[in-house]
Tab-separated table of C-alpha atoms and ligand atoms in Angstrom:
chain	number	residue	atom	x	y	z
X	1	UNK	CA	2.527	0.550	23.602
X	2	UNK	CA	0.277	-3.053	23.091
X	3	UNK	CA	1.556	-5.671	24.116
X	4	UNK	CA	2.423	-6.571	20.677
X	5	UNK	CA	5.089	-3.975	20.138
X	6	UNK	CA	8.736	-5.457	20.496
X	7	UNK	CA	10.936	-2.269	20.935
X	8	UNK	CA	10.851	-0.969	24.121
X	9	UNK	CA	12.847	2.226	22.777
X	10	UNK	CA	12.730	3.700	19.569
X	11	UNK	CA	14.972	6.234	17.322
X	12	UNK	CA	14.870	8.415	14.478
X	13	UNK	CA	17.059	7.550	11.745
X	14	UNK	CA	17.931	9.347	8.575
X	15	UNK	CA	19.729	8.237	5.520
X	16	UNK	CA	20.350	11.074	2.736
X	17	UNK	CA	22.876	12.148	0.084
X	18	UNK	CA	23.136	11.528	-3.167
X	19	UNK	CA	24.949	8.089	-3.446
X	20	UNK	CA	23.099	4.649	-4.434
X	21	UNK	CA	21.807	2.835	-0.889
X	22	UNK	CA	19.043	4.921	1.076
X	23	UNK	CA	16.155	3.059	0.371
X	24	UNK	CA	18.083	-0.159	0.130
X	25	UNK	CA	19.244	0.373	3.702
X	26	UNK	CA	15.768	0.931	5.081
X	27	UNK	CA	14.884	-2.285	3.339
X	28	UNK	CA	17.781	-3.851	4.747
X	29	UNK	CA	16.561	-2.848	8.260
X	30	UNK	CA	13.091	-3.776	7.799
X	31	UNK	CA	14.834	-7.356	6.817
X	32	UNK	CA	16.286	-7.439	10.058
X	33	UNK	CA	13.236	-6.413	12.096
X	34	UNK	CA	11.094	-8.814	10.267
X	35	UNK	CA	13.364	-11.395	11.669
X	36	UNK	CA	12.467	-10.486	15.384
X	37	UNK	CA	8.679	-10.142	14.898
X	38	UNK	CA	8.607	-6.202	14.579
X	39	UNK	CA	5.827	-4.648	13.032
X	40	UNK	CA	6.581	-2.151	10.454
X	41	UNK	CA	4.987	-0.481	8.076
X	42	UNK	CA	6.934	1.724	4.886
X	43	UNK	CA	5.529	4.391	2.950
X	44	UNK	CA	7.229	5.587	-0.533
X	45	UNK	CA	6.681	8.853	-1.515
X	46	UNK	CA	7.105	10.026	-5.065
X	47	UNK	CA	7.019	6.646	-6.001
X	48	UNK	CA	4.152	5.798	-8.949
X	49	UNK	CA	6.237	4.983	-12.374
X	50	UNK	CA	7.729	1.521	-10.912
X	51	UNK	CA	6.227	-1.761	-10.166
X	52	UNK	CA	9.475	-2.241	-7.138
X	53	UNK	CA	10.441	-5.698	-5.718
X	54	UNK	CA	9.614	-5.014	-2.450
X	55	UNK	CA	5.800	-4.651	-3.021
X	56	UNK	CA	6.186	-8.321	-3.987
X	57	UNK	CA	7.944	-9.189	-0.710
X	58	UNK	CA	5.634	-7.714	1.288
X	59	UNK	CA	2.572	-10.000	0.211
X	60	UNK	CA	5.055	-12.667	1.663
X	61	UNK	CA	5.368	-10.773	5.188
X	62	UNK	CA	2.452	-9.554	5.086
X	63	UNK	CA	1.136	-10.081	8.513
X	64	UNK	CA	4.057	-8.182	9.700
X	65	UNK	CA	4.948	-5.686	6.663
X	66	UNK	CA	2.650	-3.706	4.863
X	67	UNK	CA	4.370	-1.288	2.114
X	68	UNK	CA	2.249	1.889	0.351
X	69	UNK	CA	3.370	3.188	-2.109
X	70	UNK	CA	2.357	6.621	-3.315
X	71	UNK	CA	3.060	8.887	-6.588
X	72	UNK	CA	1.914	9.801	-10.044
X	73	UNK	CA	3.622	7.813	-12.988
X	74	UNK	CA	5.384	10.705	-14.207
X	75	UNK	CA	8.766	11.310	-12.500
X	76	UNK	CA	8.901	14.520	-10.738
X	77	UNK	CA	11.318	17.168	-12.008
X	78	UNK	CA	12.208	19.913	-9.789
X	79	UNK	CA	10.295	22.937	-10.279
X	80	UNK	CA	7.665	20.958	-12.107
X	81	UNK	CA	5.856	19.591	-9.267
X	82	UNK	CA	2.017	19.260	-10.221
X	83	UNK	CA	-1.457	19.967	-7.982
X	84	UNK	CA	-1.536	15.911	-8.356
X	85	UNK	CA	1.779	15.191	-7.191
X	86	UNK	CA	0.945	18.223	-3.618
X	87	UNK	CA	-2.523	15.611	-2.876
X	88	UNK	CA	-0.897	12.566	-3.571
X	89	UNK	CA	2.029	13.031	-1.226
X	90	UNK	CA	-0.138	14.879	1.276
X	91	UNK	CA	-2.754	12.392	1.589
X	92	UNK	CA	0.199	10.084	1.712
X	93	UNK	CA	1.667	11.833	4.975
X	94	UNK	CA	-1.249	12.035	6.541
X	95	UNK	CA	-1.836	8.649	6.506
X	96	UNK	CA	1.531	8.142	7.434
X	97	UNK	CA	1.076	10.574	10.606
X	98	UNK	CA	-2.189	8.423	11.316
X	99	UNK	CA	0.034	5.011	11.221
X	100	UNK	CA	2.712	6.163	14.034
X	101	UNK	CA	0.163	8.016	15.926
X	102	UNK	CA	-1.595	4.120	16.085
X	103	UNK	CA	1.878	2.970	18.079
X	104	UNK	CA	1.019	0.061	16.356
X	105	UNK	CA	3.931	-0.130	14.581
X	106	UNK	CA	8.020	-0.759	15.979
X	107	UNK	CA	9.418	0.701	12.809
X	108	UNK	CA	7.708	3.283	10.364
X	109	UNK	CA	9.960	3.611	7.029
X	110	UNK	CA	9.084	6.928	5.567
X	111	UNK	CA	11.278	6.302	2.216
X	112	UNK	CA	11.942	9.892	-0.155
X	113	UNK	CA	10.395	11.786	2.706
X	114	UNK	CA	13.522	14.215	2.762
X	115	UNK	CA	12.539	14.964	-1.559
X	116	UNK	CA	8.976	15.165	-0.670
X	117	UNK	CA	10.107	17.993	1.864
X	118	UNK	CA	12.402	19.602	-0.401
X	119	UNK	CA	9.488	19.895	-3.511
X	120	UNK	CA	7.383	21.594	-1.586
X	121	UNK	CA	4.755	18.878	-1.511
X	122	UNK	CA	4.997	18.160	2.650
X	123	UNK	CA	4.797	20.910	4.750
X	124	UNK	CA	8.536	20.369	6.555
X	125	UNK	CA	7.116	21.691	9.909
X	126	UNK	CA	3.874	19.038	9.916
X	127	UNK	CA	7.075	16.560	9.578
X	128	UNK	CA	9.084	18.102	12.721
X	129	UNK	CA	5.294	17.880	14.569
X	130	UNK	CA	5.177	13.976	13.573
X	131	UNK	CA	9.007	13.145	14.880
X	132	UNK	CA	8.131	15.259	18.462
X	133	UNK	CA	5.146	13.198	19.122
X	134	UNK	CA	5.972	9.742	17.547
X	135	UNK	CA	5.663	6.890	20.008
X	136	UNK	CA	8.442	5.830	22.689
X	137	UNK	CA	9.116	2.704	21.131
X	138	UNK	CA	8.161	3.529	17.527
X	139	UNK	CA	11.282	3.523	15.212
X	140	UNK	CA	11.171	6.147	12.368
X	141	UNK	CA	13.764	5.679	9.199
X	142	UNK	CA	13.152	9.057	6.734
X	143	UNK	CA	15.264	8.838	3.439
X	144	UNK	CA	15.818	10.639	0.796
X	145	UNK	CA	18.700	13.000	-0.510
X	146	UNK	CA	18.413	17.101	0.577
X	147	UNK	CA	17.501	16.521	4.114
X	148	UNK	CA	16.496	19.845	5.260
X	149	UNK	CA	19.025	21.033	8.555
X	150	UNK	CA	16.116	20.990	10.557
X	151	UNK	CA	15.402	17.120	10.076
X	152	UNK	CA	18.786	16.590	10.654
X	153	UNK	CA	18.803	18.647	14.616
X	154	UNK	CA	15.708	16.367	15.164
X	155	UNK	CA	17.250	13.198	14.411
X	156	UNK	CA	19.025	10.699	16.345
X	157	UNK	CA	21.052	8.745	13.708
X	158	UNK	CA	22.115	10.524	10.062
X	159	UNK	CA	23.996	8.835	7.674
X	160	UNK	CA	25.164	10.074	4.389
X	161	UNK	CA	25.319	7.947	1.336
X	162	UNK	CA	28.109	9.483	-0.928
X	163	UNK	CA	28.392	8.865	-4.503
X	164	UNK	CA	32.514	7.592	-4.993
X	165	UNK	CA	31.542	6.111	-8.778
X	166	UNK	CA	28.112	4.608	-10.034
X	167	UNK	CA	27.544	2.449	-12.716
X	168	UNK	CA	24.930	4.966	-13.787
X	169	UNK	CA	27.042	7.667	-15.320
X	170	UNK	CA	29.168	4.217	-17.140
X	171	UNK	CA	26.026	4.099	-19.113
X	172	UNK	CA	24.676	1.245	-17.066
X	173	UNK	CA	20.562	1.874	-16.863
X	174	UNK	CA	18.596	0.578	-13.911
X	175	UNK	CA	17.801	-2.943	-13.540
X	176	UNK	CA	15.550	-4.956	-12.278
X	177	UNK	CA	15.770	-6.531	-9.204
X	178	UNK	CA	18.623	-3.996	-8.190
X	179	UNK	CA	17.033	-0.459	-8.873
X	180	UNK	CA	13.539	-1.513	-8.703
H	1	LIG	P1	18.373	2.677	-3.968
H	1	LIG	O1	16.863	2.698	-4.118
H	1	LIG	O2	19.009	1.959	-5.094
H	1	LIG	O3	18.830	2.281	-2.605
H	1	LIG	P2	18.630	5.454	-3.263
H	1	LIG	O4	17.389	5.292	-2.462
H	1	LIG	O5	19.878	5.764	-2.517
H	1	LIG	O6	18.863	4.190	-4.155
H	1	LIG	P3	17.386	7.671	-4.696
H	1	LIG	O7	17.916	9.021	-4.396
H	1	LIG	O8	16.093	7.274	-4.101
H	1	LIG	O9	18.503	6.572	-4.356
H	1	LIG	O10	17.403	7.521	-6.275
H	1	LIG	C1	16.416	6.974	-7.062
H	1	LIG	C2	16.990	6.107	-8.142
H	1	LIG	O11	18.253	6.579	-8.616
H	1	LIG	C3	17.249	4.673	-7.711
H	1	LIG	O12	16.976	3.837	-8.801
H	1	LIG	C4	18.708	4.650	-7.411
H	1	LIG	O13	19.266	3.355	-7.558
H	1	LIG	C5	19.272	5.611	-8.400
H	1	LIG	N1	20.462	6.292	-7.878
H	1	LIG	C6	20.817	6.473	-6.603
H	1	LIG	N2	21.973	7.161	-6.482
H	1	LIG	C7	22.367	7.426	-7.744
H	1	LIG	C8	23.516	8.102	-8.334
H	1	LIG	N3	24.457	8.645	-7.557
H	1	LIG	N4	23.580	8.179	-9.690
H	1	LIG	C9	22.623	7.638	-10.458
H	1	LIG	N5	21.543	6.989	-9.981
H	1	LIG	C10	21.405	6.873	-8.656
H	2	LIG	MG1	15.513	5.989	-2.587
């Protein structure tokens, strides 16, 4: 811990299932921390087809927030997983292994973690290794829908998005500024 950091204890949250609001929530909390000075850093897996608003934000924040995002353009289908999509997200976690290992971060977003685990393209016990040995005070927020039951012993904090209606299956396509 530097003298920098501002949480003197931190958690592991998870946010899965298949409603709307996992990565919105992490965003939501990284609003908040922002707000008290934390440091955080988020990395989006399986992210590459979508320029997303809060890439933009981030330039704003950015001596406090610093967002990666990683991906190929195509969107992954199950069972279709590419060679390109295994490097991408594995050069992506082990960055993101290298960031919390720093401690120079209060809260490490590691957004669609819980798909990257569930394609095969993270190893799901290299991602039980990282929450043993995170910092004290580092916070770690995984999302993603699947969470394996492993992640979920681990954890401190799980919360389950449920889908109750969506605009989505009205018709209603993703927008900008709300999706992305
Ligand atoms: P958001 O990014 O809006 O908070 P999310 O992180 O909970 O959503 P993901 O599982 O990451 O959702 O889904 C990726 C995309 O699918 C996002 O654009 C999201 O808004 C949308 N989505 C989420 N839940 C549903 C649903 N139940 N039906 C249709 N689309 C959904
Ligand atoms: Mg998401």
């Amino acid at each position: 811990m530097t003298e920098s950091n501002k949480l003197s204890k931190g958690l592991v949250q998870v946010y899965t299932g298949n409603g709307k609001g996992k990565t919105t929530a992490s965003l939501g909390l990284v609003f908040r921390a922002l707000g008290h000075g934390l440091r955080i850093h988020v990395m989006q897996f399986m992210k590459g087809q979508t320029t997303y608003g809060e890439l933009e934000t981030a330039k704003i924040f950015a001596d406090r927030l610093t967002i990666e995002q990683v991906g190929t353009p195509k969107f992954i289908k199950a069972g279709q997983q590419t060679a390109a999509d295994r490097e991408l997200a594995q050069s992506a976690f082990a960055r993101a292994q290298m960031l919390v290992a720093s401690g120079d971060y209060d809260l490490v977003v590691l957004d669609e973690l819980n798909c990257a685990i569930d394609f095969n393209l993270v190893e799901l016990e290299a991602v039980k290794e990282l929450i043993r040995s995170k910092p004290a005070h580092t916070e770690l927020v995984i999302t993603g829908r699947n969470v394996h039951p492993d992640i979920i012993e681990l954890a401190d904090l799980v919360t389950e998005m449920r889908e109750i209606k969506h605009y989505f299956n009205a018709g209603q396509a993703a927008r900008v500024g709300i999706e992305s």
